[in-house]
Coordinates of C-alpha atoms in Angstrom, one line a residue:
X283 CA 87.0 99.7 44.8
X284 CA 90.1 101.4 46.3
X285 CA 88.2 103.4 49.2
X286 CA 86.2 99.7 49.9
X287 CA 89.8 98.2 50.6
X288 CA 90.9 101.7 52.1
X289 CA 93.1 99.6 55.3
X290 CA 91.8 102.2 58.1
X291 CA 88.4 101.5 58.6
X292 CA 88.6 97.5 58.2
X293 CA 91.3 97.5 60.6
X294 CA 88.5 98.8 63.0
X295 CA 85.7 96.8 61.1
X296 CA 87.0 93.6 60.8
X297 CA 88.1 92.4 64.4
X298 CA 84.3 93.4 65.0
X299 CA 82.9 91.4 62.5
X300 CA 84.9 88.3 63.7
X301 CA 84.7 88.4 67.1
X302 CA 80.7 88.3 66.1
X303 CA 81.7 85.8 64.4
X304 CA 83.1 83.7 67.2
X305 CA 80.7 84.5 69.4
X306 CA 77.8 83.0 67.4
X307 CA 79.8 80.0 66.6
X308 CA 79.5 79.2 70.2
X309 CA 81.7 78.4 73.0
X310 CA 85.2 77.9 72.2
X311 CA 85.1 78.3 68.7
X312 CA 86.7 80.8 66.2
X313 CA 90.1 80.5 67.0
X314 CA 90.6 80.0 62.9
X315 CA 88.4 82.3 61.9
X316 CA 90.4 85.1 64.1
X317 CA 93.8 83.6 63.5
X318 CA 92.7 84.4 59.4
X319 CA 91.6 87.8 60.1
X320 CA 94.2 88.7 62.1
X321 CA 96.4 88.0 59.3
X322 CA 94.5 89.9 57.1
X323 CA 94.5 93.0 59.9
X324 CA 98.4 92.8 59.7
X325 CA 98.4 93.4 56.0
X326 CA 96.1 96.1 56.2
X327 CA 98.4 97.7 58.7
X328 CA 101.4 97.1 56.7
X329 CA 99.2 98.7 53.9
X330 CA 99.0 101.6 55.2
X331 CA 102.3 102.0 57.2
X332 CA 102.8 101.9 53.0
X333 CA 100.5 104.4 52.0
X334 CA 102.2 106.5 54.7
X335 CA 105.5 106.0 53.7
X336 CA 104.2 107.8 50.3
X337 CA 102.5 110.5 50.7
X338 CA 102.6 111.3 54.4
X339 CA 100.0 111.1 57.3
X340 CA 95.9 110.6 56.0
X341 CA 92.8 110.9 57.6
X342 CA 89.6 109.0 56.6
X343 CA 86.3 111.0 57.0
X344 CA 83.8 107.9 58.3
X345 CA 80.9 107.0 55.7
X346 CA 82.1 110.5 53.7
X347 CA 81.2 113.0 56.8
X348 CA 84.4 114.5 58.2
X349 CA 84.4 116.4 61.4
X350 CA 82.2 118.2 62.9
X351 CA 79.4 116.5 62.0
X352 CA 80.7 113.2 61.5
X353 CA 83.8 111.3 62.3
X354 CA 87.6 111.6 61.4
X355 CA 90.1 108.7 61.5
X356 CA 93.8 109.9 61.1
X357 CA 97.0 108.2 60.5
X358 CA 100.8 109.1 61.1
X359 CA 103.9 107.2 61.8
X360 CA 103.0 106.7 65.5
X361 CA 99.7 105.8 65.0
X362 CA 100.7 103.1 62.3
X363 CA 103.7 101.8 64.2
X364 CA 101.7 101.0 67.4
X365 CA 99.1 99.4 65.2
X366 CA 101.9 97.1 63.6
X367 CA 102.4 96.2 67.2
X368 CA 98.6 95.3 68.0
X369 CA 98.9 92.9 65.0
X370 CA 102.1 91.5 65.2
X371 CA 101.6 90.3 68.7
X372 CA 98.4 89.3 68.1
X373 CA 98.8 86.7 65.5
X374 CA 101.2 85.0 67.5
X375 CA 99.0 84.9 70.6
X376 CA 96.2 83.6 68.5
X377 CA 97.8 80.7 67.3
X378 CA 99.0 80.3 71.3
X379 CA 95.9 80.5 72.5
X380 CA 94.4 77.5 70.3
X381 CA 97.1 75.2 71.9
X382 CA 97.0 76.3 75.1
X383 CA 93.0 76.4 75.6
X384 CA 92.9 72.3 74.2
X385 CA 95.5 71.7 77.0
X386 CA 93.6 73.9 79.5
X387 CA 90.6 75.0 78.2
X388 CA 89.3 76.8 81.7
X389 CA 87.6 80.3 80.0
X390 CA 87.9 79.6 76.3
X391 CA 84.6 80.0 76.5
X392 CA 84.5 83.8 75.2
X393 CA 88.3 84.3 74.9
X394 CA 87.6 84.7 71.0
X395 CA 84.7 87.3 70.9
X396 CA 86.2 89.3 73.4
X397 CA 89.8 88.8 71.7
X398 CA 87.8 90.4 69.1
X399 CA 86.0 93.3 70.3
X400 CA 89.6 94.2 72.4
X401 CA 91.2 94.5 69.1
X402 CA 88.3 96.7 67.2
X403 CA 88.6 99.0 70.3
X404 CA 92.8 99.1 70.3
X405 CA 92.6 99.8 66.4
X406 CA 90.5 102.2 66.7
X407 CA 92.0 104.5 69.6
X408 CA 95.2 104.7 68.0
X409 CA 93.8 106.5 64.9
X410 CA 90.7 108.0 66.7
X411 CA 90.8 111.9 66.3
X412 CA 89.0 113.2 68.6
X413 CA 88.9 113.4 72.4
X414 CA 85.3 112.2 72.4
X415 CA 86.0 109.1 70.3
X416 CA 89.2 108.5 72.1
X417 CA 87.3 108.3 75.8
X418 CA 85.2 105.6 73.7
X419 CA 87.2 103.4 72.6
X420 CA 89.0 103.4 75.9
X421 CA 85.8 102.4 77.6
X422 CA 85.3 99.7 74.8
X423 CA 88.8 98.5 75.6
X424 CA 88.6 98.6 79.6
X425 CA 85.1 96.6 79.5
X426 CA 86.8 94.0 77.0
X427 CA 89.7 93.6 79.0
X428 CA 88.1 93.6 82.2
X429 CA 85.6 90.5 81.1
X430 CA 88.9 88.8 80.0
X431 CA 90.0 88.8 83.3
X432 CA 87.1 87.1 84.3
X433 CA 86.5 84.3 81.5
X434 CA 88.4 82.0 83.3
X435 CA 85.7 82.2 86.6
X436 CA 86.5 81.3 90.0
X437 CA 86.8 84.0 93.1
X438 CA 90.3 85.4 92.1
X439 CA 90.3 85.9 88.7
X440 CA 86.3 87.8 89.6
X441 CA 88.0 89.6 92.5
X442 CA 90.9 90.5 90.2
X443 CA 88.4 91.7 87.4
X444 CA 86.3 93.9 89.6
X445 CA 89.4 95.7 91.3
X446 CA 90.3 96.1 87.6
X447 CA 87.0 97.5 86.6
X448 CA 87.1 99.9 89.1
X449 CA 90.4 101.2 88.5
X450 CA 89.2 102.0 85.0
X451 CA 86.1 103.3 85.0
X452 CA 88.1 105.7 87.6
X453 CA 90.8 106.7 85.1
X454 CA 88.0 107.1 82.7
X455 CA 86.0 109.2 84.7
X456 CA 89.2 111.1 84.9
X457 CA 89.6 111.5 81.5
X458 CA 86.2 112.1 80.6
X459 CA 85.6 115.3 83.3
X460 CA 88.9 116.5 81.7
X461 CA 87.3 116.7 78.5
X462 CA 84.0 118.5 79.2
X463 CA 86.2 120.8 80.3
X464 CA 87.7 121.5 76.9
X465 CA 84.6 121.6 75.4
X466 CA 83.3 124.2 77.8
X467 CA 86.5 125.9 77.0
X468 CA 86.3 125.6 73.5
X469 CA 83.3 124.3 71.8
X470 CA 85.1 121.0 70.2
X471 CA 86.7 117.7 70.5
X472 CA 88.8 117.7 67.3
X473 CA 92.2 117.5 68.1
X474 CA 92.9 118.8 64.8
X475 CA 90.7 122.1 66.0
X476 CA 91.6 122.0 69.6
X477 CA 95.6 122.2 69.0
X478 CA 96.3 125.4 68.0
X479 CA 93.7 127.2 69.9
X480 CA 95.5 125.5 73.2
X481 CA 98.9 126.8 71.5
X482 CA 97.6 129.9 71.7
X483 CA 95.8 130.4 74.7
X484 CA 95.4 128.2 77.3
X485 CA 93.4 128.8 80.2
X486 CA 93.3 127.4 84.0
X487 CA 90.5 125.9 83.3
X488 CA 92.7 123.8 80.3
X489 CA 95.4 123.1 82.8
X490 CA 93.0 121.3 85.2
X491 CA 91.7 119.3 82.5
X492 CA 94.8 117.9 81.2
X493 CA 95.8 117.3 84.8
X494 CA 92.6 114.6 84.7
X495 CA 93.5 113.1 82.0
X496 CA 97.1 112.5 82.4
X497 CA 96.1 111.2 86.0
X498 CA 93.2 109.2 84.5
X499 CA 95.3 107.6 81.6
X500 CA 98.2 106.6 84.4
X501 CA 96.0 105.2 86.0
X502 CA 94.8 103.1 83.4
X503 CA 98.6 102.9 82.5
X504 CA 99.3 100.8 86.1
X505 CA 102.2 103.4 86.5
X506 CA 103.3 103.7 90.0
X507 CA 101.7 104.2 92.5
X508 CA 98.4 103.5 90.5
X509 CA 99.6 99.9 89.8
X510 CA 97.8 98.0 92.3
X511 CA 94.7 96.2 90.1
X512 CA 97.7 95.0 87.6
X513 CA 99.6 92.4 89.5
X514 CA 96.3 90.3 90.4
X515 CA 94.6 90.9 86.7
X516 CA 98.1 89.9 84.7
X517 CA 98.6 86.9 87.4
X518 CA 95.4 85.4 87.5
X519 CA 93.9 85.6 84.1
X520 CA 94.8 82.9 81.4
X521 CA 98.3 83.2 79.7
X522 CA 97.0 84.2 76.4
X523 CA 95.2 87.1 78.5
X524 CA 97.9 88.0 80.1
X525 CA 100.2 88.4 77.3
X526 CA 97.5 90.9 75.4
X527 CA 97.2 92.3 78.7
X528 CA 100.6 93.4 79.4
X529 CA 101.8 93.7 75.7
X530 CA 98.9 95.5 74.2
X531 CA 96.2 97.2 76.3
X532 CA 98.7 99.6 78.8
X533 CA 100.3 100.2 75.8
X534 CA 97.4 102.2 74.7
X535 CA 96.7 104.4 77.3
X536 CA 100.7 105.3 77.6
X537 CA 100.1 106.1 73.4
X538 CA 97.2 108.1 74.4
X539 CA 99.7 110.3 77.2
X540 CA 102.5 110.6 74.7
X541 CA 100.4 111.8 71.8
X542 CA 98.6 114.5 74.5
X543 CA 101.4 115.7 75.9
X544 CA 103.4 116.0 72.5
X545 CA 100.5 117.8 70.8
X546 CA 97.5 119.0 72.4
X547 CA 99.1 120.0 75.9
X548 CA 102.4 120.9 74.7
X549 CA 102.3 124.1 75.5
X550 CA 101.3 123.3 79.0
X551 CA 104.1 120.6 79.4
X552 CA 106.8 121.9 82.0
X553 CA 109.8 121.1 83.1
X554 CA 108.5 120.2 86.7
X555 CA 105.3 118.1 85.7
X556 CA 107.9 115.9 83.4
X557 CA 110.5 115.7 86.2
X558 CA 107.5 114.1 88.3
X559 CA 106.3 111.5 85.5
X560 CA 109.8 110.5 85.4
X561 CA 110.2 110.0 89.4
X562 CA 107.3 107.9 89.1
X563 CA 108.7 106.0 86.1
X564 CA 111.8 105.8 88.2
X565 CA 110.1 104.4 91.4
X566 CA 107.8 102.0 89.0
X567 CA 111.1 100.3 87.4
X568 CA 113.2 100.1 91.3
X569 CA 109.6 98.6 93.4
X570 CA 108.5 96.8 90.5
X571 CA 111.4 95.1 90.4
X572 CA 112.6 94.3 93.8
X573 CA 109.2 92.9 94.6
X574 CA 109.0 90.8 91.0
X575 CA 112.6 89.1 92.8
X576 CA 110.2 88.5 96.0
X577 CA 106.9 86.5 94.2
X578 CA 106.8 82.9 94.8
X579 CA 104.3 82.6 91.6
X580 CA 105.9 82.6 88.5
X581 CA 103.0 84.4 86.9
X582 CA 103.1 87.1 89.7
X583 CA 106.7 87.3 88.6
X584 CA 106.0 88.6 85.3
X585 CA 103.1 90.6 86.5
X586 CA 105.2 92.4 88.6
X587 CA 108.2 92.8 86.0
X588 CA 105.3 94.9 83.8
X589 CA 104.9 97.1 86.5
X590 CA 108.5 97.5 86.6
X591 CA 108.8 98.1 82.8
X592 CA 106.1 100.6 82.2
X593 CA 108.3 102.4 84.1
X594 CA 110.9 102.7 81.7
X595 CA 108.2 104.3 78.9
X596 CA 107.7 107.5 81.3
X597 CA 111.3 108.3 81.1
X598 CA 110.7 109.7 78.0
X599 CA 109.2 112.9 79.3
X600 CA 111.8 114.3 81.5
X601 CA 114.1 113.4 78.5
X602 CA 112.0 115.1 75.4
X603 CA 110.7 118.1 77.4
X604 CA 112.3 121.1 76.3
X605 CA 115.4 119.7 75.2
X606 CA 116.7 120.5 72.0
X607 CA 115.3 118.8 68.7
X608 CA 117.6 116.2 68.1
X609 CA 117.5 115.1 71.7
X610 CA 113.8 114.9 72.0
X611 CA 113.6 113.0 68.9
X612 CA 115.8 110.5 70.4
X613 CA 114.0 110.5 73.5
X614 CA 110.9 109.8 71.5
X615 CA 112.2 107.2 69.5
X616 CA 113.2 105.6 72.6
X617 CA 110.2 105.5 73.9
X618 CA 108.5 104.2 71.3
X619 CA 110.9 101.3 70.4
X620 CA 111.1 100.4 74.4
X621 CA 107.1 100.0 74.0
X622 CA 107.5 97.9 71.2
X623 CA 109.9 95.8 72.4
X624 CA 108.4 95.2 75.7
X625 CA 104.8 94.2 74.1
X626 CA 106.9 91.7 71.8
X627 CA 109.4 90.4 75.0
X628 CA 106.2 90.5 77.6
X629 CA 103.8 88.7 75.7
X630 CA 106.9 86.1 75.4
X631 CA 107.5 86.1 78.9
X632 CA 103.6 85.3 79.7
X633 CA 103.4 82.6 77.0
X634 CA 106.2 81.0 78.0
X635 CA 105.6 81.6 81.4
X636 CA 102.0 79.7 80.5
X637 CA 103.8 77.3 78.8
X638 CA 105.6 76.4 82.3
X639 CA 102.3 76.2 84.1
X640 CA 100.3 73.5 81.8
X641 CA 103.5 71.4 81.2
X642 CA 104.0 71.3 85.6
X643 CA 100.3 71.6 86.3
X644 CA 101.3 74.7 89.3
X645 CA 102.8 78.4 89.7
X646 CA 105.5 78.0 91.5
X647 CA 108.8 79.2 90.7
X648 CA 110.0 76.6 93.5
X649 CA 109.3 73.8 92.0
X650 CA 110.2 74.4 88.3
X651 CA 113.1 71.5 88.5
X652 CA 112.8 69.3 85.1
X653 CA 111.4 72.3 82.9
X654 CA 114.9 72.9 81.3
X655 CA 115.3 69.7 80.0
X656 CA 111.5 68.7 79.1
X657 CA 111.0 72.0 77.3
X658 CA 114.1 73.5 76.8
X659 CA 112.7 75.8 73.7
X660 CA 110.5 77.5 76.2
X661 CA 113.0 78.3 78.7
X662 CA 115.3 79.9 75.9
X663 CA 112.3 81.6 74.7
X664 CA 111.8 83.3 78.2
X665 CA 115.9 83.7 78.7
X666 CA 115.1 85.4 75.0
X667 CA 112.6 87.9 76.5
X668 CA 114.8 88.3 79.4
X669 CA 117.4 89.4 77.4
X670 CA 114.9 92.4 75.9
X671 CA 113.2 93.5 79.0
X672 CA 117.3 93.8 80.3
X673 CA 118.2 95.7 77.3
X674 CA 120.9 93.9 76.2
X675 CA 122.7 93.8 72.9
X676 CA 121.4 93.3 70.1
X677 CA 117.7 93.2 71.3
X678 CA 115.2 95.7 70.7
X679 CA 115.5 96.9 74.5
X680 CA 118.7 97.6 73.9
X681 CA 118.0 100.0 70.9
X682 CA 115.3 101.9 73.4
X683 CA 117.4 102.5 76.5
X684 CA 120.6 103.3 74.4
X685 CA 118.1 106.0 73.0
X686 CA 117.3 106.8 76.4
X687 CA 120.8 106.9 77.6
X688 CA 121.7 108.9 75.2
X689 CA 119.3 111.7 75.7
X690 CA 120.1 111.5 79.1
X691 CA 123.0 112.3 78.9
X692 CA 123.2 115.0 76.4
X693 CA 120.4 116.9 78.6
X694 CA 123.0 116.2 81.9
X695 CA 120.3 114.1 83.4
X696 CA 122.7 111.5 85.0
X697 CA 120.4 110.1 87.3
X698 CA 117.8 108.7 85.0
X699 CA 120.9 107.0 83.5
X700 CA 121.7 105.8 86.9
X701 CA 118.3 104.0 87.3
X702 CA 118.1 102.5 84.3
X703 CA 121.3 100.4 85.0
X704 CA 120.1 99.3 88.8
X705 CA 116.8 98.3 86.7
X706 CA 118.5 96.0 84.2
X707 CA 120.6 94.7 87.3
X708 CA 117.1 93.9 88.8
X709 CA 115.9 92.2 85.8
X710 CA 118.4 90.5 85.4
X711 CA 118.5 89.0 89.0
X712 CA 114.7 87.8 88.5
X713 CA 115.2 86.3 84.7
X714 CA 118.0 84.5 86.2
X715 CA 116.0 83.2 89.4
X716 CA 113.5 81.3 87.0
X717 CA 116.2 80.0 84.3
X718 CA 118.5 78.7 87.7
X719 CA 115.1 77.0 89.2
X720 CA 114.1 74.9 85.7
X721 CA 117.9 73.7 85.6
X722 CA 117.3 72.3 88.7
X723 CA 116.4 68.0 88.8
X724 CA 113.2 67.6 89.1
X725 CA 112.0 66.8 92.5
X726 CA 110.6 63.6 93.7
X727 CA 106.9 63.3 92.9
X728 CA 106.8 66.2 90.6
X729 CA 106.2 66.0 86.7
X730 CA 106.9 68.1 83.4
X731 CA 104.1 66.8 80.7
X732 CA 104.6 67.6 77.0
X733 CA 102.8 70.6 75.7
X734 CA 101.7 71.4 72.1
X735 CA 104.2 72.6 70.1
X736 CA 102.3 75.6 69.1
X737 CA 102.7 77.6 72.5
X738 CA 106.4 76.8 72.6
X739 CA 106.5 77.7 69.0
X740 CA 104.4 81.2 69.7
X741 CA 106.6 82.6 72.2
X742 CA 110.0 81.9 70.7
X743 CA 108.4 83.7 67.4
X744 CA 107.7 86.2 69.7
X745 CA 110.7 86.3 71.8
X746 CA 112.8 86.6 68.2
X747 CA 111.0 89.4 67.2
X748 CA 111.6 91.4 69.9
X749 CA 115.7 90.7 69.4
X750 CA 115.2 91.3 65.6
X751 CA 113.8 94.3 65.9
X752 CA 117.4 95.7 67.5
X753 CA 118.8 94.4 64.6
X754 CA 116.0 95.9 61.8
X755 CA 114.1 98.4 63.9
X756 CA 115.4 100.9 61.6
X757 CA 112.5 101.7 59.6
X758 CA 110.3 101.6 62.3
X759 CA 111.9 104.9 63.3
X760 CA 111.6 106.2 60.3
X761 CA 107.7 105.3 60.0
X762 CA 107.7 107.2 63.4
X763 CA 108.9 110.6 61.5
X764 CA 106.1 110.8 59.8
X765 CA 103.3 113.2 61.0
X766 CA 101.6 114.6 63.6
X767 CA 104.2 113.8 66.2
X768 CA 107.5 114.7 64.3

């Protein structure tokens, strides 16, 4: 009875089974079902954050045949905090997205199945242990995100889908010639295998096949300059897509590039090659945000401000390489909490953002006059996520980029320091365009309707979380000690 409720495979499992669910139900249907299930995922995942907590990291040999010839699932603390994430923003967004699909139910058509299947695949890569099983579940997830995109039909959202397709099955081309490389190399896929043989000899031929990765997963990660298919696939899809969108789904592939360069290509992680992916996290967070202060949509807005943000995440490595223990530790745990707090804050953001839209019936920051005073719980709960995504106190994105600014400054990196300051003056100069602009009166022949008091409800949950969790993120970072990483 214990391995039948053993949390790791039904956290895979179950999103499966109930996004078949919803799809059989027919069009529209099984927002319930998955609003249950998700519940249930998010105590499976508390579970075995638990079981961690215990007796350490785990791994779970599928149907009783461990590697090589079957499959390994594995566990640590990073593994289990980023699936803590998945379902914690999740639940939120499925009780959003019930609302906001009654009041504008364009593409709620398959929103739940492929809710679903986006989920099994997100579960499943973060405790996939194996560079085989790893490329699959990011195809799993790219398809599923890509026809969420598209649910909502019409020329732009398509347009916006296909760029997006392309851009992925690109990065995981990538990522896939990268790894037939290593098995040429080496005979294997287990990173459990793979690890120490890389420690102790790696090869030119291993050096060019992390170099395809890495480029792949940015790619996939929308880190400058590889952004371009985010803005019009976050701006055009539906709000509740969005919000997984940004909150969940980069978040993967930047897992995926901090647990390979931490473990498997460590040895091949320089000084120069992390100096580079923090340039380009510096020049993601400085054009991402000048041209989210340019967008006339308010959805492009926030589409932009993810570009800006992922930014921030790649920080880390210029910050963790080669600098002493306690430094990269809090480097890491910087990371880590600003990808936390940014899914919780972003998936806000969007909510509230698609709160804006369905109450005014357009997306346009313009002509946002009225919002404040119709739905003044929405515009706190986007002044909330504002507050995150500009690190202030006591927020969650303060924790990370304190983290951050520490590090930098105990390995004398001053200028990452410097950046991080101009972005949170940035953000802060966008946030505060859309709070001035609903303040505004409302202007003649425009209207703010009433929306269901879920969605506003949703994103300040969500919005809350991501300040609590400066104020409780504590044990988070200890989960984050445990395993593979530490």
């Amino acid at each position: 009875m214990t391995d039948f409720l053993d949390p790791l495979p039904w956290l895979i499992v179950l999103p499966l089974v109930w996004g078949t669910l919803a799809f059989l139900l027919g069009p529209g249907r099984g927002g319930r079902l998955a609003i249950a299930a998700i519940a249930l995922q998010g105590a499976f995942a508390l579970h075995l954050a638990g079981q961690l907590i215990d007796s350490g990291a785990r791994v779970y040999a599928v149907g009783g045949w461990g590697a090589s010839l079957g499959i390994d699932l594995m566990a640590d603390g990073l593994a289990a905090v980023m699936l803590l994430l998945t379902q914690a923003v999740a639940l939120p967004l499925a009780v959003y997205a019930r609302g906001y699909f009654a009041a504008s139910p364009k593409g709620r058509e398959l929103f739940w199945p492929m809710t679903g299947f986006l989920l099994a695949a997100l579960n499943a890569l973060f405790v996939s242990a194996d560079l085989f099983n790893l490329y699959v579940t990011l195809e799993l997830l790219g398809l599923a995100a890509v026809g969420l995109v598209a649910i909502a039909g019409g020329q732009q959202p398509v347009t916006a889908a296909a760029r997006y397709l392309f851009a992925t099955l690109l990065g995981s081309g990538a990522y896939l010639l990268g790894v037939a490389l290593i098995y040429g190399t080496y005979g294997s896929v287990s990173l459990a295998v793979l690890t120490p043989m890389i420690h102790a000899n790696a090869p030119f031929t291993v050096t060019l096949a992390a170099a395809l990765m890495l480029l792949g997963l940015m790619l996939k990660t929308a880190l400058f300059p590889f952004h371009f298919w985010l803005p019009p696939a976050h701006g055009g899809a539906p709000a509740p897509v969005s919000a997984l969108l940004s909150a969940l789904v980069i978040k993967a592939t930047f897992y995926l590039v901090l647990r390979l360069w931490l473990e498997l290509f460590a040895p091949l992680a320089t000084v120069a090659a992390a100096q580079l992916l923090g340039a380009l996290g510096a020049a993601a967070i400085l054009w991402g945000s000048v041209l989210a202060l340019t967008q006339t949509r308010l959805k492009m807005l926030v589409a932009y401000s993810t570009v800006a943000q992922v930014g921030y995440l790649f920080l880390l490595f210029p910050l963790a390489t080669l600098a002493p223990p306690g430094v990269a530790d809090n480097a890491v745990q910087g990371g880590v909490m600003q990808a936390v707090a940014h899914g919780l804050a972003k998936a806000a953001m969007f909510a509230a953002a698609g709160s804006m839209i369905v109450a005014t019936g357009r997306d346009d920051i313009g002509r946002l006059g009225g919002v404040g005073a119709r739905l003044p719980l929405t515009l706190f709960s986007f002044g909330l996520a504002g507050v995150t995504l500009m690190g202030l106190p006591p927020s969650g994105g303060f924790s990370a980029k304190w983290l951050l600014l520490s590090a930098a400054l105990e390995t004398g990196q001053w200028w990452w320091l410097v950046v991080m300051i101009i972005g949170g003056l940035l953000t802060a100069a966008y946030v505060f365009r859309v709070l001035r602009r609903a303040f505004l009166p409302m202007a003649v022949g425009d209207g703010v309707a009433r929306v269901p008091r879920t969605l506003e409800f949703s994103a300040f949950a969500l919005a809350l979380a991501a300040i609590l969790l400066g104020l409780f993120g504590a044990p988070l970072l200890d989960l984050l000690a445990i395993g593979r990483v530490a």
